PDB file of C-alpha atoms in Angstrom:
ATOM      1  CA  MET A 143      33.680  14.109  64.672  1.00  0.00           C
ATOM      2  CA  SER A 144      34.990  14.667  68.192  1.00  0.00           C
ATOM      3  CA  ALA A 145      33.544  13.319  71.415  1.00  0.00           C
ATOM      4  CA  VAL A 146      31.081  15.710  73.071  1.00  0.00           C
ATOM      5  CA  ALA A 147      30.310  16.020  76.791  1.00  0.00           C
ATOM      6  CA  ALA A 148      27.376  18.025  78.131  1.00  0.00           C
ATOM      7  CA  ARG A 149      25.182  18.232  81.208  1.00  0.00           C
ATOM      8  CA  PHE A 150      21.418  17.938  81.338  1.00  0.00           C
ATOM      9  CA  ALA A 151      19.481  20.428  83.447  1.00  0.00           C
ATOM     10  CA  ASP A 152      19.054  17.782  86.147  1.00  0.00           C
ATOM     11  CA  GLY A 153      22.820  17.306  86.406  1.00  0.00           C
ATOM     12  CA  ARG A 154      23.197  14.036  84.487  1.00  0.00           C
ATOM     13  CA  LEU A 155      26.173  13.698  82.162  1.00  0.00           C
ATOM     14  CA  HIS A 156      25.630  13.184  78.412  1.00  0.00           C
ATOM     15  CA  LEU A 157      28.470  11.764  76.326  1.00  0.00           C
ATOM     16  CA  GLN A 158      28.208  11.360  72.557  1.00  0.00           C
ATOM     17  CA  HIS A 159      30.688  10.270  69.896  1.00  0.00           C
ATOM     18  CA  GLY A 160      29.462   8.945  66.548  1.00  0.00           C
ATOM     19  CA  PRO A 161      26.993   6.118  67.247  1.00  0.00           C
ATOM     20  CA  ILE A 162      27.836   5.993  70.973  1.00  0.00           C
ATOM     21  CA  ASP A 163      25.355   7.986  73.049  1.00  0.00           C
ATOM     22  CA  LEU A 164      25.602   7.653  76.836  1.00  0.00           C
ATOM     23  CA  ILE A 165      23.638   8.995  79.783  1.00  0.00           C
ATOM     24  CA  VAL A 166      25.619   8.836  83.020  1.00  0.00           C
ATOM     25  CA  GLU A 167      24.402   9.485  86.536  1.00  0.00           C
ATOM     26  CA  ALA A 168      26.251   9.147  89.835  1.00  0.00           C
ATOM     27  CA  PHE A 169      24.920   9.565  93.359  1.00  0.00           C
ATOM     28  CA  GLY A 170      27.003  10.676  96.316  1.00  0.00           C
ATOM     29  CA  VAL A 171      28.811  13.676  97.799  1.00  0.00           C
ATOM     30  CA  PRO A 172      28.849  16.429  95.137  1.00  0.00           C
ATOM     31  CA  ASP A 173      32.659  16.664  94.960  1.00  0.00           C
ATOM     32  CA  GLU A 174      32.934  12.898  94.438  1.00  0.00           C
ATOM     33  CA  VAL A 175      30.264  12.983  91.734  1.00  0.00           C
ATOM     34  CA  GLU A 176      32.070  15.770  89.882  1.00  0.00           C
ATOM     35  CA  ARG A 177      35.376  13.909  90.045  1.00  0.00           C
ATOM     36  CA  ALA A 178      33.663  10.774  88.778  1.00  0.00           C
ATOM     37  CA  TYR A 179      32.177  12.675  85.838  1.00  0.00           C
ATOM     38  CA  ALA A 180      35.590  14.145  85.003  1.00  0.00           C
ATOM     39  CA  GLN A 181      37.066  10.634  84.959  1.00  0.00           C
ATOM     40  CA  ALA A 182      34.309   9.432  82.620  1.00  0.00           C
ATOM     41  CA  ILE A 183      34.845  12.368  80.247  1.00  0.00           C
ATOM     42  CA  ASP A 184      38.580  11.728  80.200  1.00  0.00           C
ATOM     43  CA  ARG A 185      38.080   8.041  79.344  1.00  0.00           C
ATOM     44  CA  PHE A 186      35.361   8.520  76.749  1.00  0.00           C
ATOM     45  CA  GLY A 187      37.336  10.094  73.926  1.00  0.00           C
ATOM     46  CA  ASP A 188      39.350   6.947  73.230  1.00  0.00           C
ATOM     47  CA  ILE A 189      36.458   4.451  73.205  1.00  0.00           C
ATOM     48  CA  LEU A 190      35.246   4.798  69.606  1.00  0.00           C
ATOM     49  CA  PRO A 191      38.635   5.171  67.850  1.00  0.00           C
ATOM     50  CA  THR A 192      39.966   2.058  69.580  1.00  0.00           C
ATOM     51  CA  LEU A 193      36.883   0.048  68.618  1.00  0.00           C
ATOM     52  CA  VAL A 194      37.055   1.195  64.998  1.00  0.00           C
ATOM     53  CA  GLY A 195      40.629  -0.035  64.810  1.00  0.00           C
ATOM     54  CA  GLU A 196      39.468  -3.592  65.551  1.00  0.00           C
ATOM     55  CA  LEU A 197      36.144  -3.673  63.680  1.00  0.00           C
ATOM     56  CA  THR A 198      37.324  -6.261  61.158  1.00  0.00           C
ATOM     57  CA  VAL A 199      37.824  -8.836  63.906  1.00  0.00           C
ATOM     58  CA  LEU A 200      34.796  -7.715  65.931  1.00  0.00           C
ATOM     59  CA  ARG A 201      32.455  -8.330  62.978  1.00  0.00           C
ATOM     60  CA  ARG A 202      33.612 -11.922  62.458  1.00  0.00           C
ATOM     61  CA  PRO A 203      31.496 -14.794  63.831  1.00  0.00           C
ATOM     62  CA  MET A 204      32.957 -16.423  66.899  1.00  0.00           C
ATOM     63  CA  GLY A 205      34.673 -19.725  66.148  1.00  0.00           C
ATOM     64  CA  GLN A 206      36.735 -22.219  68.078  1.00  0.00           C
ATOM     65  CA  ALA A 207      39.725 -19.876  68.352  1.00  0.00           C
ATOM     66  CA  TYR A 208      39.418 -17.057  70.879  1.00  0.00           C
ATOM     67  CA  PRO A 209      39.901 -13.734  69.041  1.00  0.00           C
ATOM     68  CA  LEU A 210      43.050 -11.746  69.733  1.00  0.00           C
ATOM     69  CA  LEU A 211      41.899  -8.244  70.610  1.00  0.00           C
ATOM     70  CA  GLN A 212      43.772  -5.312  72.112  1.00  0.00           C
ATOM     71  CA  GLY A 213      41.246  -2.741  73.350  1.00  0.00           C
ATOM     72  CA  PRO A 214      39.546  -3.229  76.730  1.00  0.00           C
ATOM     73  CA  VAL A 215      36.045  -2.756  75.292  1.00  0.00           C
ATOM     74  CA  ALA A 216      36.751  -5.242  72.491  1.00  0.00           C
ATOM     75  CA  ARG A 217      38.011  -7.753  75.042  1.00  0.00           C
ATOM     76  CA  ARG A 218      34.854  -7.306  77.102  1.00  0.00           C
ATOM     77  CA  MET A 219      32.794  -7.958  73.959  1.00  0.00           C
ATOM     78  CA  ALA A 220      34.652 -11.177  73.143  1.00  0.00           C
ATOM     79  CA  GLU A 221      34.384 -12.423  76.721  1.00  0.00           C
ATOM     80  CA  ALA A 222      30.621 -11.838  76.747  1.00  0.00           C
ATOM     81  CA  VAL A 223      29.871 -13.672  73.489  1.00  0.00           C
ATOM     82  CA  TRP A 224      32.381 -16.519  73.840  1.00  0.00           C
ATOM     83  CA  PRO A 225      29.979 -18.790  75.811  1.00  0.00           C
ATOM     84  CA  HIS A 226      27.468 -18.523  72.918  1.00  0.00           C
ATOM     85  CA  ARG A 227      29.901 -19.473  70.132  1.00  0.00           C
ATOM     86  CA  ALA A 228      28.082 -22.728  69.276  1.00  0.00           C
ATOM     87  CA  ARG A 229      25.549 -20.534  67.449  1.00  0.00           C
ATOM     88  CA  TYR A 230      26.068 -17.580  65.144  1.00  0.00           C
ATOM     89  CA  ILE A 231      27.243 -14.594  67.128  1.00  0.00           C
ATOM     90  CA  THR A 232      29.889 -11.919  66.700  1.00  0.00           C
ATOM     91  CA  PRO A 233      31.442  -9.717  69.394  1.00  0.00           C
ATOM     92  CA  MET A 234      29.288  -6.874  68.058  1.00  0.00           C
ATOM     93  CA  ALA A 235      26.343  -8.484  69.873  1.00  0.00           C
ATOM     94  CA  ALA A 236      27.794  -7.098  73.112  1.00  0.00           C
ATOM     95  CA  VAL A 237      29.196  -3.755  71.979  1.00  0.00           C
ATOM     96  CA  ALA A 238      26.707  -1.446  73.724  1.00  0.00           C
ATOM     97  CA  GLY A 239      26.866  -3.340  76.994  1.00  0.00           C
ATOM     98  CA  ALA A 240      30.660  -3.543  76.879  1.00  0.00           C
ATOM     99  CA  VAL A 241      30.949   0.225  76.335  1.00  0.00           C
ATOM    100  CA  ALA A 242      28.641   0.798  79.311  1.00  0.00           C
ATOM    101  CA  ASP A 243      30.724  -1.538  81.489  1.00  0.00           C
ATOM    102  CA  GLU A 244      33.988   0.135  80.530  1.00  0.00           C
ATOM    103  CA  MET A 245      32.642   3.613  81.133  1.00  0.00           C
ATOM    104  CA  LEU A 246      31.162   2.624  84.490  1.00  0.00           C
ATOM    105  CA  GLN A 247      34.548   1.302  85.574  1.00  0.00           C
ATOM    106  CA  ALA A 248      36.155   4.614  84.602  1.00  0.00           C
ATOM    107  CA  LEU A 249      33.417   6.516  86.426  1.00  0.00           C
ATOM    108  CA  VAL A 250      33.713   4.756  89.795  1.00  0.00           C
ATOM    109  CA  ARG A 251      37.468   4.038  89.902  1.00  0.00           C
ATOM    110  CA  GLY A 252      38.838   5.505  93.146  1.00  0.00           C
ATOM    111  CA  ARG A 253      35.618   7.370  93.895  1.00  0.00           C
ATOM    112  CA  THR A 254      33.201   7.025  96.823  1.00  0.00           C
ATOM    113  CA  LEU A 255      29.747   6.851  95.260  1.00  0.00           C
ATOM    114  CA  ALA A 256      26.516   5.423  96.682  1.00  0.00           C
ATOM    115  CA  LYS A 257      25.371   4.227  93.280  1.00  0.00           C
ATOM    116  CA  ALA A 258      25.794   5.030  89.603  1.00  0.00           C
ATOM    117  CA  TYR A 259      24.814   3.892  86.144  1.00  0.00           C
ATOM    118  CA  VAL A 260      25.881   4.279  82.527  1.00  0.00           C
ATOM    119  CA  ASN A 261      23.060   3.939  80.007  1.00  0.00           C
ATOM    120  CA  ASP A 262      24.153   3.183  76.441  1.00  0.00           C
ATOM    121  CA  GLY A 263      20.895   3.341  74.503  1.00  0.00           C
ATOM    122  CA  GLY A 264      19.077   1.101  76.980  1.00  0.00           C
ATOM    123  CA  ASP A 265      21.982  -1.205  77.791  1.00  0.00           C
ATOM    124  CA  ILE A 266      22.923  -0.225  81.316  1.00  0.00           C
ATOM    125  CA  ALA A 267      25.894  -0.896  83.595  1.00  0.00           C
ATOM    126  CA  ILE A 268      25.157  -0.402  87.292  1.00  0.00           C
ATOM    127  CA  HIS A 269      27.163   0.313  90.451  1.00  0.00           C
ATOM    128  CA  LEU A 270      25.512  -0.309  93.833  1.00  0.00           C
ATOM    129  CA  THR A 271      26.946  -0.142  97.321  1.00  0.00           C
ATOM    130  CA  PRO A 272      25.437  -1.967 100.352  1.00  0.00           C
ATOM    131  CA  GLY A 273      21.924  -0.800 101.113  1.00  0.00           C
ATOM    132  CA  GLN A 274      21.442   0.805  97.693  1.00  0.00           C
ATOM    133  CA  SER A 275      18.961  -0.150  94.978  1.00  0.00           C
ATOM    134  CA  LEU A 276      17.923   0.954  91.509  1.00  0.00           C
ATOM    135  CA  ARG A 277      14.688   0.526  89.568  1.00  0.00           C
ATOM    136  CA  ALA A 278      15.069  -0.194  85.864  1.00  0.00           C
ATOM    137  CA  GLY A 279      12.187   0.028  83.422  1.00  0.00           C
ATOM    138  CA  ILE A 280      11.189  -2.877  81.178  1.00  0.00           C
ATOM    139  CA  VAL A 281       9.983  -1.460  77.877  1.00  0.00           C
ATOM    140  CA  ALA A 282       8.372  -3.053  74.823  1.00  0.00           C
ATOM    141  CA  GLN A 283       5.890  -0.535  73.404  1.00  0.00           C
ATOM    142  CA  ALA A 284       5.728   1.528  76.615  1.00  0.00           C
ATOM    143  CA  LEU A 285       6.890   1.216  80.220  1.00  0.00           C
ATOM    144  CA  ASP A 286       5.578  -2.297  80.782  1.00  0.00           C
ATOM    145  CA  GLY A 287       7.330  -3.214  84.005  1.00  0.00           C
ATOM    146  CA  VAL A 288      10.109  -2.633  86.491  1.00  0.00           C
ATOM    147  CA  ALA A 289      13.108  -4.616  87.697  1.00  0.00           C
ATOM    148  CA  LEU A 290      14.308  -3.876  91.219  1.00  0.00           C
ATOM    149  CA  LEU A 291      18.104  -4.148  91.366  1.00  0.00           C
ATOM    150  CA  THR A 292      19.709  -4.351  94.801  1.00  0.00           C
ATOM    151  CA  HIS A 293      23.267  -4.618  96.070  1.00  0.00           C
ATOM    152  CA  GLU A 294      22.562  -8.109  97.408  1.00  0.00           C
ATOM    153  CA  ARG A 295      21.650  -9.561  94.021  1.00  0.00           C
ATOM    154  CA  PRO A 296      24.436 -10.315  91.494  1.00  0.00           C
ATOM    155  CA  VAL A 297      22.915  -8.173  88.726  1.00  0.00           C
ATOM    156  CA  ARG A 298      25.038  -5.246  87.548  1.00  0.00           C
ATOM    157  CA  GLY A 299      23.898  -5.089  83.934  1.00  0.00           C
ATOM    158  CA  ILE A 300      20.666  -4.874  81.989  1.00  0.00           C
ATOM    159  CA  ALA A 301      20.140  -4.958  78.210  1.00  0.00           C
ATOM    160  CA  THR A 302      17.294  -5.192  75.726  1.00  0.00           C
ATOM    161  CA  SER A 303      17.241  -6.738  72.254  1.00  0.00           C
ATOM    162  CA  GLY A 304      14.571  -7.402  69.638  1.00  0.00           C
ATOM    163  CA  ARG A 305      13.263  -6.156  66.324  1.00  0.00           C
ATOM    164  CA  GLY A 306      12.882  -2.425  66.004  1.00  0.00           C
ATOM    165  CA  GLY A 307      15.878  -1.689  68.193  1.00  0.00           C
ATOM    166  CA  ARG A 308      19.209  -0.181  67.216  1.00  0.00           C
ATOM    167  CA  SER A 309      20.481  -3.513  65.895  1.00  0.00           C
ATOM    168  CA  PHE A 310      19.018  -6.142  63.585  1.00  0.00           C
ATOM    169  CA  SER A 311      17.414  -9.270  65.034  1.00  0.00           C
ATOM    170  CA  LEU A 312      17.014 -12.747  63.591  1.00  0.00           C
ATOM    171  CA  GLY A 313      13.887 -13.201  65.698  1.00  0.00           C
ATOM    172  CA  ILE A 314      10.493 -11.550  65.983  1.00  0.00           C
ATOM    173  CA  ALA A 315      10.377 -10.490  69.638  1.00  0.00           C
ATOM    174  CA  GLU A 316       9.305  -6.933  70.289  1.00  0.00           C
ATOM    175  CA  SER A 317      11.707  -6.898  73.199  1.00  0.00           C
ATOM    176  CA  VAL A 318      13.826  -9.203  75.305  1.00  0.00           C
ATOM    177  CA  THR A 319      15.194  -7.591  78.459  1.00  0.00           C
ATOM    178  CA  VAL A 320      17.941  -9.472  80.276  1.00  0.00           C
ATOM    179  CA  LEU A 321      19.550  -8.948  83.667  1.00  0.00           C
ATOM    180  CA  ALA A 322      23.051 -10.319  84.178  1.00  0.00           C
ATOM    181  CA  ALA A 323      26.310  -9.817  86.071  1.00  0.00           C
ATOM    182  CA  THR A 324      27.533  -7.264  83.523  1.00  0.00           C
ATOM    183  CA  ALA A 325      25.928  -5.148  80.820  1.00  0.00           C
ATOM    184  CA  ALA A 326      27.987  -6.966  78.168  1.00  0.00           C
ATOM    185  CA  ALA A 327      26.751 -10.364  79.374  1.00  0.00           C
ATOM    186  CA  ALA A 328      23.180  -9.062  79.409  1.00  0.00           C
ATOM    187  CA  ASP A 329      23.622  -7.662  75.888  1.00  0.00           C
ATOM    188  CA  ALA A 330      24.872 -10.985  74.495  1.00  0.00           C
ATOM    189  CA  GLY A 331      22.188 -12.962  76.337  1.00  0.00           C
ATOM    190  CA  ALA A 332      19.400 -10.702  75.112  1.00  0.00           C
ATOM    191  CA  THR A 333      20.603 -11.154  71.538  1.00  0.00           C
ATOM    192  CA  MET A 334      20.600 -14.949  71.804  1.00  0.00           C
ATOM    193  CA  ILE A 335      17.165 -15.116  73.429  1.00  0.00           C
ATOM    194  CA  ALA A 336      15.623 -12.639  70.976  1.00  0.00           C
ATOM    195  CA  ASN A 337      16.909 -14.743  68.080  1.00  0.00           C
ATOM    196  CA  GLU A 338      15.059 -17.756  69.497  1.00  0.00           C
ATOM    197  CA  VAL A 339      11.714 -15.940  69.705  1.00  0.00           C
ATOM    198  CA  ASN A 340      10.978 -16.914  66.145  1.00  0.00           C
ATOM    199  CA  ALA A 341       8.515 -18.544  63.763  1.00  0.00           C
ATOM    200  CA  ASP A 342       7.823 -19.204  60.092  1.00  0.00           C
ATOM    201  CA  HIS A 343       4.725 -17.341  58.941  1.00  0.00           C
ATOM    202  CA  SER A 344       3.656 -15.307  55.913  1.00  0.00           C
ATOM    203  CA  ALA A 345       3.124 -12.240  58.118  1.00  0.00           C
ATOM    204  CA  ILE A 346       6.850 -12.102  58.907  1.00  0.00           C
ATOM    205  CA  GLU A 347       9.057 -10.179  56.471  1.00  0.00           C
ATOM    206  CA  ARG A 348      12.800 -10.776  56.389  1.00  0.00           C
ATOM    207  CA  ARG A 349      15.698  -9.484  54.310  1.00  0.00           C
ATOM    208  CA  PRO A 350      19.425 -10.223  54.224  1.00  0.00           C
ATOM    209  CA  ALA A 351      21.158  -7.948  56.693  1.00  0.00           C
ATOM    210  CA  ARG A 352      23.709  -6.749  54.121  1.00  0.00           C
ATOM    211  CA  LEU A 353      20.906  -5.259  51.960  1.00  0.00           C
ATOM    212  CA  LEU A 354      19.862  -3.062  54.881  1.00  0.00           C
ATOM    213  CA  ASP A 355      23.382  -2.263  56.039  1.00  0.00           C
ATOM    214  CA  PRO A 356      26.406  -3.306  53.952  1.00  0.00           C
ATOM    215  CA  ASP A 357      28.562  -3.178  57.097  1.00  0.00           C
ATOM    216  CA  SER A 358      26.305  -5.403  59.201  1.00  0.00           C
ATOM    217  CA  ASP A 359      28.086  -8.218  61.035  1.00  0.00           C
ATOM    218  CA  LEU A 360      25.127 -10.464  60.124  1.00  0.00           C
ATOM    219  CA  GLY A 361      26.000 -10.503  56.411  1.00  0.00           C
ATOM    220  CA  GLU A 362      23.605 -12.646  54.375  1.00  0.00           C
ATOM    221  CA  LEU A 363      21.551 -13.788  57.369  1.00  0.00           C
ATOM    222  CA  PRO A 364      17.854 -12.886  57.041  1.00  0.00           C
ATOM    223  CA  VAL A 365      16.819 -10.327  59.664  1.00  0.00           C
ATOM    224  CA  THR A 366      13.292  -9.364  60.611  1.00  0.00           C
ATOM    225  CA  VAL A 367      12.027  -6.126  59.098  1.00  0.00           C
ATOM    226  CA  ALA A 368       8.274  -6.412  59.763  1.00  0.00           C
ATOM    227  CA  VAL A 369       5.808  -8.619  61.606  1.00  0.00           C
ATOM    228  CA  GLY A 370       2.082  -8.548  60.883  1.00  0.00           C
ATOM    229  CA  ASP A 371      -0.713 -10.078  62.918  1.00  0.00           C
ATOM    230  CA  LEU A 372       0.170 -13.595  64.025  1.00  0.00           C
ATOM    231  CA  PRO A 373      -2.187 -16.358  65.203  1.00  0.00           C
ATOM    232  CA  PRO A 374      -2.151 -16.735  69.015  1.00  0.00           C
ATOM    233  CA  GLU A 375      -0.652 -20.217  68.789  1.00  0.00           C
ATOM    234  CA  ILE A 376       2.289 -18.896  66.741  1.00  0.00           C
ATOM    235  CA  VAL A 377       2.923 -16.144  69.282  1.00  0.00           C
ATOM    236  CA  GLU A 378       2.810 -18.605  72.171  1.00  0.00           C
ATOM    237  CA  ALA A 379       5.126 -21.077  70.477  1.00  0.00           C
ATOM    238  CA  ALA A 380       7.658 -18.353  69.603  1.00  0.00           C
ATOM    239  CA  LEU A 381       7.678 -17.027  73.156  1.00  0.00           C
ATOM    240  CA  ASP A 382       8.025 -20.519  74.568  1.00  0.00           C
ATOM    241  CA  ARG A 383      11.097 -21.103  72.382  1.00  0.00           C
ATOM    242  CA  GLY A 384      12.616 -17.905  73.706  1.00  0.00           C
ATOM    243  CA  LEU A 385      11.736 -18.849  77.274  1.00  0.00           C
ATOM    244  CA  THR A 386      13.475 -22.208  76.840  1.00  0.00           C
ATOM    245  CA  GLU A 387      16.638 -20.397  75.742  1.00  0.00           C
ATOM    246  CA  ALA A 388      16.373 -17.932  78.630  1.00  0.00           C
ATOM    247  CA  ARG A 389      16.074 -20.798  81.101  1.00  0.00           C
ATOM    248  CA  ARG A 390      19.071 -22.560  79.557  1.00  0.00           C
ATOM    249  CA  LEU A 391      21.197 -19.437  79.863  1.00  0.00           C
ATOM    250  CA  ARG A 392      20.084 -18.894  83.455  1.00  0.00           C
ATOM    251  CA  LEU A 393      20.865 -22.473  84.434  1.00  0.00           C
ATOM    252  CA  CYS A 394      24.278 -22.105  82.785  1.00  0.00           C
ATOM    253  CA  GLY A 395      24.912 -19.046  84.962  1.00  0.00           C
ATOM    254  CA  LEU A 396      25.098 -16.668  82.001  1.00  0.00           C
ATOM    255  CA  ILE A 397      22.086 -14.506  82.945  1.00  0.00           C
ATOM    256  CA  ASP A 398      19.997 -13.834  86.041  1.00  0.00           C
ATOM    257  CA  SER A 399      16.561 -13.040  84.601  1.00  0.00           C
ATOM    258  CA  ALA A 400      14.742 -12.240  81.373  1.00  0.00           C
ATOM    259  CA  ALA A 401      11.445 -10.711  80.233  1.00  0.00           C
ATOM    260  CA  LEU A 402      10.252 -11.550  76.691  1.00  0.00           C
ATOM    261  CA  SER A 403       7.520  -9.722  74.794  1.00  0.00           C
ATOM    262  CA  LEU A 404       5.651 -10.422  71.539  1.00  0.00           C
ATOM    263  CA  GLU A 405       2.335  -8.915  70.441  1.00  0.00           C
ATOM    264  CA  GLY A 406       1.355  -7.945  73.963  1.00  0.00           C
ATOM    265  CA  GLN A 407       2.193 -11.339  75.475  1.00  0.00           C
ATOM    266  CA  TRP A 408       5.002 -11.875  77.983  1.00  0.00           C
ATOM    267  CA  ARG A 409       7.173 -14.634  79.360  1.00  0.00           C
ATOM    268  CA  ILE A 410       9.330 -14.198  82.475  1.00  0.00           C
ATOM    269  CA  GLU A 411      12.355 -16.222  83.561  1.00  0.00           C
ATOM    270  CA  THR A 412      13.858 -15.119  86.854  1.00  0.00           C
ATOM    271  CA  GLY A 413      16.626 -16.323  89.093  1.00  0.00           C
ATOM    272  CA  GLY A 414      15.606 -14.144  92.006  1.00  0.00           C
ATOM    273  CA  THR A 415      15.672 -10.504  90.911  1.00  0.00           C
ATOM    274  CA  PRO A 416      12.140  -9.091  91.277  1.00  0.00           C
ATOM    275  CA  LEU A 417      10.515  -8.368  87.916  1.00  0.00           C
ATOM    276  CA  ALA A 418       7.069  -6.776  87.973  1.00  0.00           C
ATOM    277  CA  LEU A 419       4.934  -6.196  84.889  1.00  0.00           C
ATOM    278  CA  SER A 420       2.153  -3.639  84.730  1.00  0.00           C
ATOM    279  CA  GLU A 421      -1.441  -4.869  84.524  1.00  0.00           C
ATOM    280  CA  ALA A 422      -1.445  -3.978  80.825  1.00  0.00           C
ATOM    281  CA  GLY A 423       1.657  -6.132  80.329  1.00  0.00           C
TER     282      GLY A 423
END
């Protein structure tokens, strides 16, 4: 299957190749935007084949030896997950964010754009020039809140993890949205925090990842497949565990902010980026 590029009616660029599905939008003088889109299209075709060539290494858990990787996206993935290597994590935990980062770099290189973003299934890399801002939605079951991203803040990436998403989760969070310096860093951080939103209860169903997907990088680890009604104290304790992890990552400088959701309850950890939840949230 070849890479496909198309335009939405509103002018946004849509790039799709196998499991990679990107929405790209740039803001600026029309000629600059068109040149930026052409650069993104030119870069996109090589992303998936290069990743596939290194999948064996990318699916291995991080250990004490830094993995030797060739492709720029693979290297971004390894860099993002390396700080979390004390716990189980593979470079695949940052794949969507790393693709978004790489494509954003291709989009803006040499161009004069006011702002831009690359959205890889909800993991978003962001470009902002002075005076520019971007509102990003925080979604669990619906649009539950908004993060205001500005040029002055260090956030250039946002990612969401949790059960029910595109990837398996060891935890039970409905969603964990993380803001960080890059989309890859946000992707890895969201994975780690979502894994910590966890509990032991009969209403939680888990299965080994390999039974759901033989190619999963999680192998025999039990991943969450369903969560029934949980007692309020279990929900609170699970969210508090996730919040503790989010605070640790923020204090270590690995993330800026996080919003955690489970059964309609929320926890927020912020280093300064405004996060606003709706009244329902």
